[in-house]
Coordinates of C-alpha atoms in Angstrom, one line a residue:
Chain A
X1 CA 159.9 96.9 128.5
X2 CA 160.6 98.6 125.1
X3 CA 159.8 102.1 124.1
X4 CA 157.1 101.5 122.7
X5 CA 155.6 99.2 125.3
X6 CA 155.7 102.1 127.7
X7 CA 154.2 104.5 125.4
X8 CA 151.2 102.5 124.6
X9 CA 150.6 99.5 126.6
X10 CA 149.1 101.3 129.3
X11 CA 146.4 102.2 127.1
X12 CA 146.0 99.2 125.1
X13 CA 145.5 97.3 128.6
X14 CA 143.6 99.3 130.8
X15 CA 140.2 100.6 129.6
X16 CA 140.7 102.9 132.6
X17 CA 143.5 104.4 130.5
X18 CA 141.7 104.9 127.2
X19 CA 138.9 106.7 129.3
X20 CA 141.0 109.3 130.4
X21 CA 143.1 109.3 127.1
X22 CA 140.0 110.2 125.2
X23 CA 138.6 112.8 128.4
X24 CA 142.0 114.5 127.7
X25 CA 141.4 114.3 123.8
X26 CA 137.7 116.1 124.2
X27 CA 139.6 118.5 126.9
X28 CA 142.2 119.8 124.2
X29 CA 139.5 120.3 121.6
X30 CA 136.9 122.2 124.1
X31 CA 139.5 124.3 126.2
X32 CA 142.3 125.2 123.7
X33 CA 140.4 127.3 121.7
X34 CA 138.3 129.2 124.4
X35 CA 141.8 129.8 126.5
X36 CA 143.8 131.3 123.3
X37 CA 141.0 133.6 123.2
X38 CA 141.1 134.2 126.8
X39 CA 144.9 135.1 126.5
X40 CA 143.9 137.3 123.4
X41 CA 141.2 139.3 125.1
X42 CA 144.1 139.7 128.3
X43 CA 141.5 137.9 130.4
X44 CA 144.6 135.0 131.4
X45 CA 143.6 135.5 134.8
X46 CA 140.0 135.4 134.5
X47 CA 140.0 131.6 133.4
X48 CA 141.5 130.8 137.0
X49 CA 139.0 133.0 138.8
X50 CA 136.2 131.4 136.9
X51 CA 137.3 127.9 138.2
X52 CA 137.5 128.9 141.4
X53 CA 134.1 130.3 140.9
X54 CA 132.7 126.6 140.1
X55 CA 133.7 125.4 143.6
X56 CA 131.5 126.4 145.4
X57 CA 128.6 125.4 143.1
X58 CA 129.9 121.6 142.9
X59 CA 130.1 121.9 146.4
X60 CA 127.0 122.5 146.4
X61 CA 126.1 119.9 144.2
X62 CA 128.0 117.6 146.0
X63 CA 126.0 117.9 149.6
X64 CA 122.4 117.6 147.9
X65 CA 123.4 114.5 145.4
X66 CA 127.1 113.0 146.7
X67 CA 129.7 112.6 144.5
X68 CA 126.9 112.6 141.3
X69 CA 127.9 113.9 138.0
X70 CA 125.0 116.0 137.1
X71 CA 124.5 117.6 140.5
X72 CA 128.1 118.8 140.6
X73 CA 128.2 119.7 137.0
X74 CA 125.0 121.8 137.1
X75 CA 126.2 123.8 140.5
X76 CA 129.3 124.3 138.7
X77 CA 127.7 125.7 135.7
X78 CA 125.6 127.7 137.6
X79 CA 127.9 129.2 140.3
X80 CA 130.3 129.9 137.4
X81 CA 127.7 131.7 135.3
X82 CA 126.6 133.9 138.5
X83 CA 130.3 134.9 139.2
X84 CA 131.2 135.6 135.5
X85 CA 127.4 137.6 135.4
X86 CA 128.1 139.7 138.9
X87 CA 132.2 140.3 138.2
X88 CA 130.7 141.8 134.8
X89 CA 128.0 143.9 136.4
X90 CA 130.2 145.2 138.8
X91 CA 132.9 146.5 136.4
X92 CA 130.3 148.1 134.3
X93 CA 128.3 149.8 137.5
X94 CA 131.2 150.5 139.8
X95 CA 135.0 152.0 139.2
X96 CA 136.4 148.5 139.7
X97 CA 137.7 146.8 136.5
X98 CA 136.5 143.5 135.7
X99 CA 139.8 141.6 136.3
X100 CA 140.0 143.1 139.7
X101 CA 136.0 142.5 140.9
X102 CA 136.6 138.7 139.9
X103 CA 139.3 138.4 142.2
X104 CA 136.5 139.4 144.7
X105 CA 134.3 137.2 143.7
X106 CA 136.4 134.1 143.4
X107 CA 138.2 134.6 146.8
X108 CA 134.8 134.8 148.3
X109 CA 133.6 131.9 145.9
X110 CA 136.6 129.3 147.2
X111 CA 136.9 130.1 150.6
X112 CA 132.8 129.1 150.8
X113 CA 133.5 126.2 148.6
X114 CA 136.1 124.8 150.7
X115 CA 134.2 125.9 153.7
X116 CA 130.9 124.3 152.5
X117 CA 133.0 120.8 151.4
X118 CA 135.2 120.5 154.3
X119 CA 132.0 121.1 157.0
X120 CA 129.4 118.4 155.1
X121 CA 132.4 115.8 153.7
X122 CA 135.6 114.7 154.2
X123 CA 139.3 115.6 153.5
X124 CA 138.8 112.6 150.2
X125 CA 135.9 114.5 148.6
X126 CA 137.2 117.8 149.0
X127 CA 140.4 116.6 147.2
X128 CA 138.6 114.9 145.0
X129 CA 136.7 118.6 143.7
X130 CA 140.0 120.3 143.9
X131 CA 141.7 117.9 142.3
X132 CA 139.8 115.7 139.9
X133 CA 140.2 111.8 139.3
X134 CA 140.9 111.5 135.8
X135 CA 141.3 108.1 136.0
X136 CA 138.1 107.6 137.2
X137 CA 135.6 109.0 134.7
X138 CA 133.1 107.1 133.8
X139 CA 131.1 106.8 130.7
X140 CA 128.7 109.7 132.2
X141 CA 132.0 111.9 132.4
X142 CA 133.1 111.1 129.2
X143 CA 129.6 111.8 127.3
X144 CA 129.0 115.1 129.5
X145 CA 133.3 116.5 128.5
X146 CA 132.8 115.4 124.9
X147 CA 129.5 116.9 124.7
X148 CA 130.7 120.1 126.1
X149 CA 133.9 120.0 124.0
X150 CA 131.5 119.1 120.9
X151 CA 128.8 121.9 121.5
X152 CA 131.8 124.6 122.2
X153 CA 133.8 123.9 119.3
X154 CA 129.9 124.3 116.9
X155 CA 129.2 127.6 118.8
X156 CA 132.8 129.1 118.8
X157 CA 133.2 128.4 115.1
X158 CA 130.0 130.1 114.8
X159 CA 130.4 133.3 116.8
X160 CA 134.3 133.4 115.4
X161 CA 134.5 136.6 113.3
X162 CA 132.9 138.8 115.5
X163 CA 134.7 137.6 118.6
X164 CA 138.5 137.7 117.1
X165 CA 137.1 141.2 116.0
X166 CA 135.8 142.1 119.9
X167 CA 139.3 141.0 121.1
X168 CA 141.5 142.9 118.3
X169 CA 139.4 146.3 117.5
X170 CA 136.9 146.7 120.4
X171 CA 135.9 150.1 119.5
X172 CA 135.3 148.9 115.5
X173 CA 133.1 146.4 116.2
X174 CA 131.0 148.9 118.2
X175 CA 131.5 151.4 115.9
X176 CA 130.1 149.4 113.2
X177 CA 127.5 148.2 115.2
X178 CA 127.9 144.4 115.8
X179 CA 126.8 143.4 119.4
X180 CA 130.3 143.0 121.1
X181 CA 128.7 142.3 124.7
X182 CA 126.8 139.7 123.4
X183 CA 129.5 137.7 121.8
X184 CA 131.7 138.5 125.0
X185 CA 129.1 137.2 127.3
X186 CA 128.3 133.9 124.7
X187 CA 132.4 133.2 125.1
X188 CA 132.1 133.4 129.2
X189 CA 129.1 130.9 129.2
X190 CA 131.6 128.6 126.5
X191 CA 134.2 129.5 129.4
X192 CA 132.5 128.3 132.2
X193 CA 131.2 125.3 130.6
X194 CA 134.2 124.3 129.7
X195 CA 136.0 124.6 132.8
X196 CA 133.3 122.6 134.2
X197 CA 134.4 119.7 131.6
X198 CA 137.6 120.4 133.1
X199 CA 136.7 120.0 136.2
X200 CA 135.3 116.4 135.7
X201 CA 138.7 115.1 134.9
X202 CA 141.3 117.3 136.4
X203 CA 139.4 119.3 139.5
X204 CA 138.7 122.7 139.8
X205 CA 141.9 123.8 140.4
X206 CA 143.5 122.0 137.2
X207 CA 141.3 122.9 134.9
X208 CA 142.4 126.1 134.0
X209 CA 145.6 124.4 133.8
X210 CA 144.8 123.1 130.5
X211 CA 142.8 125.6 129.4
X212 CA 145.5 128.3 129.4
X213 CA 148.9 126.7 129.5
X214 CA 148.5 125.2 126.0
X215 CA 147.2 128.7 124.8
X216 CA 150.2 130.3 126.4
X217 CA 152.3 127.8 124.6
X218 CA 150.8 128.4 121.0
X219 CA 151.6 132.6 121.4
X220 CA 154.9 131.5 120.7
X221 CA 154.9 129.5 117.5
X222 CA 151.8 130.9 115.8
X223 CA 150.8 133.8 113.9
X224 CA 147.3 134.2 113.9
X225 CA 144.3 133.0 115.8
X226 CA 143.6 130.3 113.7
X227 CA 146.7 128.7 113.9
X228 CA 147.1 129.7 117.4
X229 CA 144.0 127.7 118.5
X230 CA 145.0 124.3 116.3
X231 CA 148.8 124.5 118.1
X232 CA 146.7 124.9 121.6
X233 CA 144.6 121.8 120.9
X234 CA 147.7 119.6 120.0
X235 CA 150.0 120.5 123.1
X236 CA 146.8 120.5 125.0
X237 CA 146.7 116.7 123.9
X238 CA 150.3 115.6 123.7
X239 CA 150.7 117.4 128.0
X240 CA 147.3 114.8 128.2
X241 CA 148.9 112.2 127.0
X242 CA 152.6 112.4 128.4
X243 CA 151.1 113.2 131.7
X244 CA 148.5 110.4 131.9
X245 CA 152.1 107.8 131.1
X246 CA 153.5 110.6 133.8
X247 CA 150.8 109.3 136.5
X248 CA 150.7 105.5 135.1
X249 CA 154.6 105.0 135.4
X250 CA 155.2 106.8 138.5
X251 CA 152.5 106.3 140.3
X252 CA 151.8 110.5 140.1
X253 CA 148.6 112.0 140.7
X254 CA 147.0 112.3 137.1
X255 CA 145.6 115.9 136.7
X256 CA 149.1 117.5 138.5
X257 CA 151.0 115.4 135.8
X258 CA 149.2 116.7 133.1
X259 CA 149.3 120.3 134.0
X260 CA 153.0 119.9 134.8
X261 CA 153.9 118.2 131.2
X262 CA 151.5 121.6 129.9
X263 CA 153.6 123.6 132.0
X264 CA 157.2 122.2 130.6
X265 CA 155.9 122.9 127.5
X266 CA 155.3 126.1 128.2
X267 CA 159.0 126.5 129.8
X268 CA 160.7 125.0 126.5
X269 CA 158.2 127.5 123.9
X270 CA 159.7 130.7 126.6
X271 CA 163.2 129.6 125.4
X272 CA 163.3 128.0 122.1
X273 CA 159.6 129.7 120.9
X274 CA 159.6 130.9 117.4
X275 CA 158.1 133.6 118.2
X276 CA 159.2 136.2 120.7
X277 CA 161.3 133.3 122.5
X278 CA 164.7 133.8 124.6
X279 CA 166.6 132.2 122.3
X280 CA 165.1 134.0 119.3
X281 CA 165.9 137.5 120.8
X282 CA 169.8 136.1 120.6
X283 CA 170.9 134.3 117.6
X284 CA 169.9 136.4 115.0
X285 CA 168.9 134.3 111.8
X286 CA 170.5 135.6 108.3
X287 CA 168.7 138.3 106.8
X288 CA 167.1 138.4 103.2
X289 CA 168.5 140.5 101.0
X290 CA 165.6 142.8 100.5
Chain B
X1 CA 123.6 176.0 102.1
X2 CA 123.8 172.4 100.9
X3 CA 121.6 170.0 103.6
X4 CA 123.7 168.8 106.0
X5 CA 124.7 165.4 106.6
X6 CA 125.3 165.5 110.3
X7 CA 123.6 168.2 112.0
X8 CA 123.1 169.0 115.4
X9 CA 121.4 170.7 118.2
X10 CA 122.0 171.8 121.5
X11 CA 124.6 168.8 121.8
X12 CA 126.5 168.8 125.5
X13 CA 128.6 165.3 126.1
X14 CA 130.1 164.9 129.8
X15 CA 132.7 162.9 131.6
X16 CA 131.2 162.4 135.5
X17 CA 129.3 165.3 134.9
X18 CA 132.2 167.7 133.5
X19 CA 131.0 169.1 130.3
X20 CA 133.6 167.5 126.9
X21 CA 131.3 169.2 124.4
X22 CA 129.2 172.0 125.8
X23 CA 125.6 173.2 123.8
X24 CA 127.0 172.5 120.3
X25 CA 124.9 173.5 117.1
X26 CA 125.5 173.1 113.3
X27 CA 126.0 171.1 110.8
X28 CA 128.1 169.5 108.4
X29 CA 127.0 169.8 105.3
X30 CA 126.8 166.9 102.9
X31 CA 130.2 166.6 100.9
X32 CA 131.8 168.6 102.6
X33 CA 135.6 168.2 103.8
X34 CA 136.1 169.9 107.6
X35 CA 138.8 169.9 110.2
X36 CA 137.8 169.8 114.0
X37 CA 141.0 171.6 115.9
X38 CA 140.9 173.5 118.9
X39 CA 143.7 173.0 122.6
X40 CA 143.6 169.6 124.0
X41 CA 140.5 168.7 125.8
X42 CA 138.8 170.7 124.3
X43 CA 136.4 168.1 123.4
X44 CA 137.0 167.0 119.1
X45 CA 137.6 163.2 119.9
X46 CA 134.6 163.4 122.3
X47 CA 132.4 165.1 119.8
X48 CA 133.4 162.3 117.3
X49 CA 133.0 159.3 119.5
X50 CA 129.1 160.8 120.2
X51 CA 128.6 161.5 116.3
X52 CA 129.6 157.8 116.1
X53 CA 127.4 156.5 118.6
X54 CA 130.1 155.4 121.2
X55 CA 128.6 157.8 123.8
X56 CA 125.6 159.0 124.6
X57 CA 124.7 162.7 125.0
X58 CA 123.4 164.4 127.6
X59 CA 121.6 166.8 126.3
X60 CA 120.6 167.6 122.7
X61 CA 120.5 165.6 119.4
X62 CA 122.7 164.4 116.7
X63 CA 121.3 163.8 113.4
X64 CA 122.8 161.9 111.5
X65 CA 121.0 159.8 108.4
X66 CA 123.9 158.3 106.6
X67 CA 126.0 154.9 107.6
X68 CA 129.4 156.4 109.1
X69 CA 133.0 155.1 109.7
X70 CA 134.9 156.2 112.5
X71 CA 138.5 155.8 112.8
X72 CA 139.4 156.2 116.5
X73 CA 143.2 157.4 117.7
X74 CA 145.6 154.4 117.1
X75 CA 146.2 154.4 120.5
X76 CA 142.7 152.5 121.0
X77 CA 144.1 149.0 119.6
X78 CA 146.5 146.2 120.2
X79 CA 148.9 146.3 117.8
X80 CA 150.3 143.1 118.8
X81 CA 147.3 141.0 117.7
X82 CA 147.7 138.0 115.6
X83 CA 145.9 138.9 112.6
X84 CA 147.0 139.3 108.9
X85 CA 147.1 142.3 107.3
X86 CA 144.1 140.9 104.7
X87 CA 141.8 140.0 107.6
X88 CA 141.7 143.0 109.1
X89 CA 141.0 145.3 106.3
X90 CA 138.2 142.8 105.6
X91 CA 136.2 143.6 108.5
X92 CA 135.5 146.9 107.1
X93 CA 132.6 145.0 105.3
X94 CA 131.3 144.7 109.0
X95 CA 128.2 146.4 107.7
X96 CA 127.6 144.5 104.5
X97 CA 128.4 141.0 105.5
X98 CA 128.1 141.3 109.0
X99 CA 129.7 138.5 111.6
X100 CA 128.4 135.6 109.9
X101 CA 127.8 135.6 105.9
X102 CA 130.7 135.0 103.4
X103 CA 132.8 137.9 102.8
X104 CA 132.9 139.0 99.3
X105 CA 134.9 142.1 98.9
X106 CA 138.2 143.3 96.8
X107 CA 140.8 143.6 99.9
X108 CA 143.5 143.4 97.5
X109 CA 141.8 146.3 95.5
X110 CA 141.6 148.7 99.0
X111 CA 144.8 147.4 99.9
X112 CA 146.1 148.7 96.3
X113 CA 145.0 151.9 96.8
X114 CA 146.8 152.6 100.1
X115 CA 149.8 151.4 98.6
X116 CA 150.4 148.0 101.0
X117 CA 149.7 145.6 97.9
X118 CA 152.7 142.9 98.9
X119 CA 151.8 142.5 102.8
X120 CA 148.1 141.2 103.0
X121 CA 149.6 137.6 104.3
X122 CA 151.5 140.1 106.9
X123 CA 150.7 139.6 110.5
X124 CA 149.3 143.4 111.7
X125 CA 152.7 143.5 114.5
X126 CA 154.8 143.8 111.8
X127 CA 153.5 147.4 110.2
X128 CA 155.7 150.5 110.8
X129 CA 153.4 153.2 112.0
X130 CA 152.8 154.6 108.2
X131 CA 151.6 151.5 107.2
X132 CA 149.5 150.4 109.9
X133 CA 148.0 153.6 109.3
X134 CA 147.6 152.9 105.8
X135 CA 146.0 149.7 106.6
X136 CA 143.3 151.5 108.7
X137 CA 142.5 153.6 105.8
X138 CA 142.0 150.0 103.7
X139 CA 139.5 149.2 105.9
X140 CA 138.0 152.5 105.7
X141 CA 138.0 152.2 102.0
X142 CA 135.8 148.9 102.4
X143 CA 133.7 150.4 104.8
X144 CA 132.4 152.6 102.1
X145 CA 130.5 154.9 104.4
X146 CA 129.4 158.1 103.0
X147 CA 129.7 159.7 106.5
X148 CA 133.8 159.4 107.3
X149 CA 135.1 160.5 110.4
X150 CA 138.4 160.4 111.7
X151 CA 140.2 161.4 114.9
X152 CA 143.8 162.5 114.5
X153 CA 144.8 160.2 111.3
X154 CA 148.1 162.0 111.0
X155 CA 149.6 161.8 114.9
X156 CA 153.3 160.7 114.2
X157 CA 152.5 159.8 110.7
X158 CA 155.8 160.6 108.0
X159 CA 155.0 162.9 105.4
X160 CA 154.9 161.0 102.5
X161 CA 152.1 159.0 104.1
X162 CA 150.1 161.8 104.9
X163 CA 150.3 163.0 101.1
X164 CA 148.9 159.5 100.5
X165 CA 146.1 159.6 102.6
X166 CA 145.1 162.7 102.0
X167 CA 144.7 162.5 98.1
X168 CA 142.3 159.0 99.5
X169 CA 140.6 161.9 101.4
X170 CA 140.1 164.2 98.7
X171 CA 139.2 161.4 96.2
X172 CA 136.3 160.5 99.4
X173 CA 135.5 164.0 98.9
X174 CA 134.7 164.3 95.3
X175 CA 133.1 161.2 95.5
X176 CA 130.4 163.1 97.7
X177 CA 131.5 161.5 100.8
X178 CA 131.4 163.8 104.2
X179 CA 134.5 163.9 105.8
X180 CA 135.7 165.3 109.6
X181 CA 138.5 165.3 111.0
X182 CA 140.4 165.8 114.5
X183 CA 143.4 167.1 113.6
X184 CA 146.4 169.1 115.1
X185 CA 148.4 169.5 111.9
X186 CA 147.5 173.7 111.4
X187 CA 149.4 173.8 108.0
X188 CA 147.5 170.8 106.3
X189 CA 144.4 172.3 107.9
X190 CA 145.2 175.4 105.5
X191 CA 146.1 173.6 102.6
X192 CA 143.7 170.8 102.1
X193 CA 140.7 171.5 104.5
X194 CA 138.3 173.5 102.7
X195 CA 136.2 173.9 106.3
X196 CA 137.2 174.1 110.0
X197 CA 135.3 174.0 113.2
X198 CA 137.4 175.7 116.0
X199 CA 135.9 173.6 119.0
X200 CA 137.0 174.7 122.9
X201 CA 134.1 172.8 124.3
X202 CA 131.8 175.5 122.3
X203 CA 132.1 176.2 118.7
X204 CA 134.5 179.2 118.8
X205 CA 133.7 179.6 114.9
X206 CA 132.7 177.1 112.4
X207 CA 132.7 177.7 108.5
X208 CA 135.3 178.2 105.6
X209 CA 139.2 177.5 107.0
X210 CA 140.4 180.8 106.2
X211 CA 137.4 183.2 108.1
X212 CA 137.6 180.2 110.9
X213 CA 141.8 180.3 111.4
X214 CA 142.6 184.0 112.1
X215 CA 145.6 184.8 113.6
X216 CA 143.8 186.3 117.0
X217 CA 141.7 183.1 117.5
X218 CA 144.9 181.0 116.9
X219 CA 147.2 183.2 119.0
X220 CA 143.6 182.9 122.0
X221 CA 143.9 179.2 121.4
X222 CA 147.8 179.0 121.9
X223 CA 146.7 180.9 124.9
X224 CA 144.0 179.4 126.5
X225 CA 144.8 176.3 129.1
X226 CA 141.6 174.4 129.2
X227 CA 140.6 174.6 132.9
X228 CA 139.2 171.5 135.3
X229 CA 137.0 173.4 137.6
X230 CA 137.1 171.4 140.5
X231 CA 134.0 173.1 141.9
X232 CA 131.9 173.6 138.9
X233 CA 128.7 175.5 138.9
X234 CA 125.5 173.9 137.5
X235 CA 124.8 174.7 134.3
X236 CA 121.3 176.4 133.3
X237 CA 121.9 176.8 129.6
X238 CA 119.2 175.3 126.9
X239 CA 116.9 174.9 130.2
X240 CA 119.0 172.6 132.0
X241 CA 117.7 172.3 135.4

């Protein structure tokens, strides 16, 4: 088996393959963007709280319909868009800050989604919604994730200027009178659905994997947000892609391999990145004259 | 007395029920150039941030007909953020343009004036403090607000800087804009301020910087430590139940 062979014959012989191959594709598109503005707004965290907040809303899902696409993916949206909705009201009403009253909500949220899985199904289905089957999804999965990536990419390039505004000068934006709160709670609805899109492929738990490892990756060779967001997408893609041949060659589970290749991406941009990298802090580069 | 631009009445602003700003009157008169000083907490970044909008009063009324631009403490943003230098100034057509339409506005022109021509492709990170100070001012410049009010512009700003910002300031000034601001910097106060409001919670005097800055009220002001009551009586002032 050539080089070559092993990088593409999987794909060109297994529609299987291609499915998940494009899933990954719509994946990188939807969630790059939304996680390097997660990272921006210092809401890392939040991203993993809000999957865990799907749970138990596919859960959910999953008792009234079975394993169906739509009843899952509209529990998920929903429970998401409750958690993201209470965490928010809390922080504003109470003392607690918002990172803090999600980590309330999603502890409660998975325990009752595990709970609720593990009491009406088996040990399968519950790994199958922590876990996802990438290699599984269907045409219906691939419309719903490129639907969602498709619709988030229209409304964040639309609400763009006064989001990357919320996230740099909070107080400006008020100041001047453009609806921060608004935009912030447009961005957790693009959040949740996106995880949801996510969840599809790679399970609740990985989802965020993708969402926020690329983004963490693209702090480190980028300069601006734009920028940022395009370098999110393509290792978003490329940790898709080598960790779909990951799973195919070695018989790996798929959504593990892909957030593993994401996350040694992330370990080689902590040394060698550009920006703020180890190895940039030691080898100092010649200076310019002036 | 010229009509005033902000004016107001009976104004008392409160953290958890702690007064900031207690029964405030007056005004600021339209074109006119004032500095707010007084001890710390003594309320000048909280009277700003209610002038502004950012909080709301509880009691009295601010009056204010004019578009304004604040300029919070630098402390209030991430420095770090990926943005150029150009982008950020541009926001200050916020107003004009809003989130969405195309922004058409001269940032190299504001950037000109505050002396940071070569570093609109500059990521915001890389500013010293000076310049990310003079950056802020660019954006104020685009703003265009004829209310202007800003809350300690000079904190751990070098000298030459402040000379530049404040000839900006005075060219605001004679361009009828209103100016405030929060400042610490007693010397500059005397030199370039033409009003002052002494604030400790109250107006201790308000009017022209020389009747406002004697030496007793300065020497009282040195003096005074502003006290957290910890068991604060209710206040029946203005007819405050």
């Amino acid at each position: 088996m050539t080089v070559a062979q092993a990088l593409i014959a999987p794909f060109a012989d297994y529609a299987f393959m291609r499915r998940a191959l494009v899933a990954c594709m719509a994946l990188a598109i939807g969630s790059g963007p939304v996680g390097v503005l997660l990272m921006l707004r210092r809401m890392s965290l939040m991203g993993d709280a809000m999957s865990h907040a799907v749970l138990p809303g596919a859960a959910v899902g999953f008792i009234a319909a079975g394993l169906s696409l739509w009843g899952m993916t509209l529990g998920g949206i929903a429970a998401g868009l409750i958690v993201a909705v209470l965490a928010g009201a809390v922080s504003r009403n109470t003392l607690l800050r918002e990172d803090a009253s999600l980590a309330g909500f999603y502890l409660a949220s998975l325990a009752l989604g595990v709970m609720l899985v593990s009491t009406h199904g088996n040990s399968l289905d519950l790994l199958h919604i922590l876990f996802g089957t990438i290699l599984a999804v269907n045409d219906a999965a691939l419309f719903l994730v490129g639907g969602i990536a498709s619709l988030s990419t229209v409304v964040l390039a639309a609400i763009y200027r006064p989001l990357v505004m919320e996230c740099c000068d909070p107080v400006f934006l008020r100041s001047v009178g453009g609806r921060g709160g608004f935009y912030h709670l447009v961005f957790l609805v693009l959040v949740v659905l996106n995880l949801v899109a996510g969840f599809q492929a790679l399970g609740t738990l990985m989802a965020v994997g993708l969402m926020m490892l690329p983004a963490l990756c693209a702090r480190f060779w980028a300069r601006e947000v734009a920028s940022m967001i395009g370098v999110a997408i393509g290792v978003a893609f490329a940790s898709g892609y080598l960790g779909l041949l990951v799973s195919y060659h070695f018989r790996a589970p798929s959504g593990p391999s892909i957030v593993l290749v994401a996350a040694a991406v992330y370990g080689l941009s902590i040394v060698f990145g550009r920006r703020g990298g180890l190895l940039a802090g030691i080898v100092r580069r010649r200076h310019f004259h002036r | 007395m010229s009509r005033s631009a902000i004016s107001l009445e009976n104004l008392t602003v409160s953290y958890d029920r702690h007064p900031a700003v207690h029964h405030l009157t007056g005004g600021f008169a339209a074109g006119s150039l004032t500095a707010v000083v007084g001890p710390n907490g003594a309320g000048k970044s909280t009277l700003l941030k209610a002038i502004a909008g950012l909080l709301k009063p509880d009691e009295g009324r601010i009056a204010c007909g004019a578009e304004i631009a604040y300029l919070p403490q630098v402390a209030e943003i991430d420095r770090e953020f990926p943005i150029a230098v150009a982008d950020f100034v541009a926001a200050g057509a916020w107003s004009r343009c809003g989130g969405f339409r195309a922004l058409r506005v001269d940032v190299g022109a504001a950037l000109g004036r505050v002396g940071l021509e070569s570093f609109a492709a500059r990521g915001i990170g890389t500013l010293s403090g000076g310049q990310f100070q003079r950056m802020r001012f660019a954006r104020l410049i685009l703003q265009d607000a004829p209310v202007i009010l800003l809350d300690e512009p000079f904190a751990a700003i070098d000298a030459r800087t402040v000379a530049d910002l404040m000839r900006l300031i005075g060219a605001w000034q004679a361009a009828g804009k209103t100016v405030v601001a929060v400042l610490h910097e007693l010397d500059l106060v005397r030199a370039a301020f033409p009003e002052t409001l002494l604030l400790m919670r109250e107006a201790v005097a308000w009017g022209p910087t020389r009747a406002v800055l004697t030496p007793e009220r300065l020497a009282a002001m040195r003096e005074s430590a502003m006290r957290f009551d910890d068991d604060p009586e209710i206040c029946t002032l203005g007819g405050a139940a």
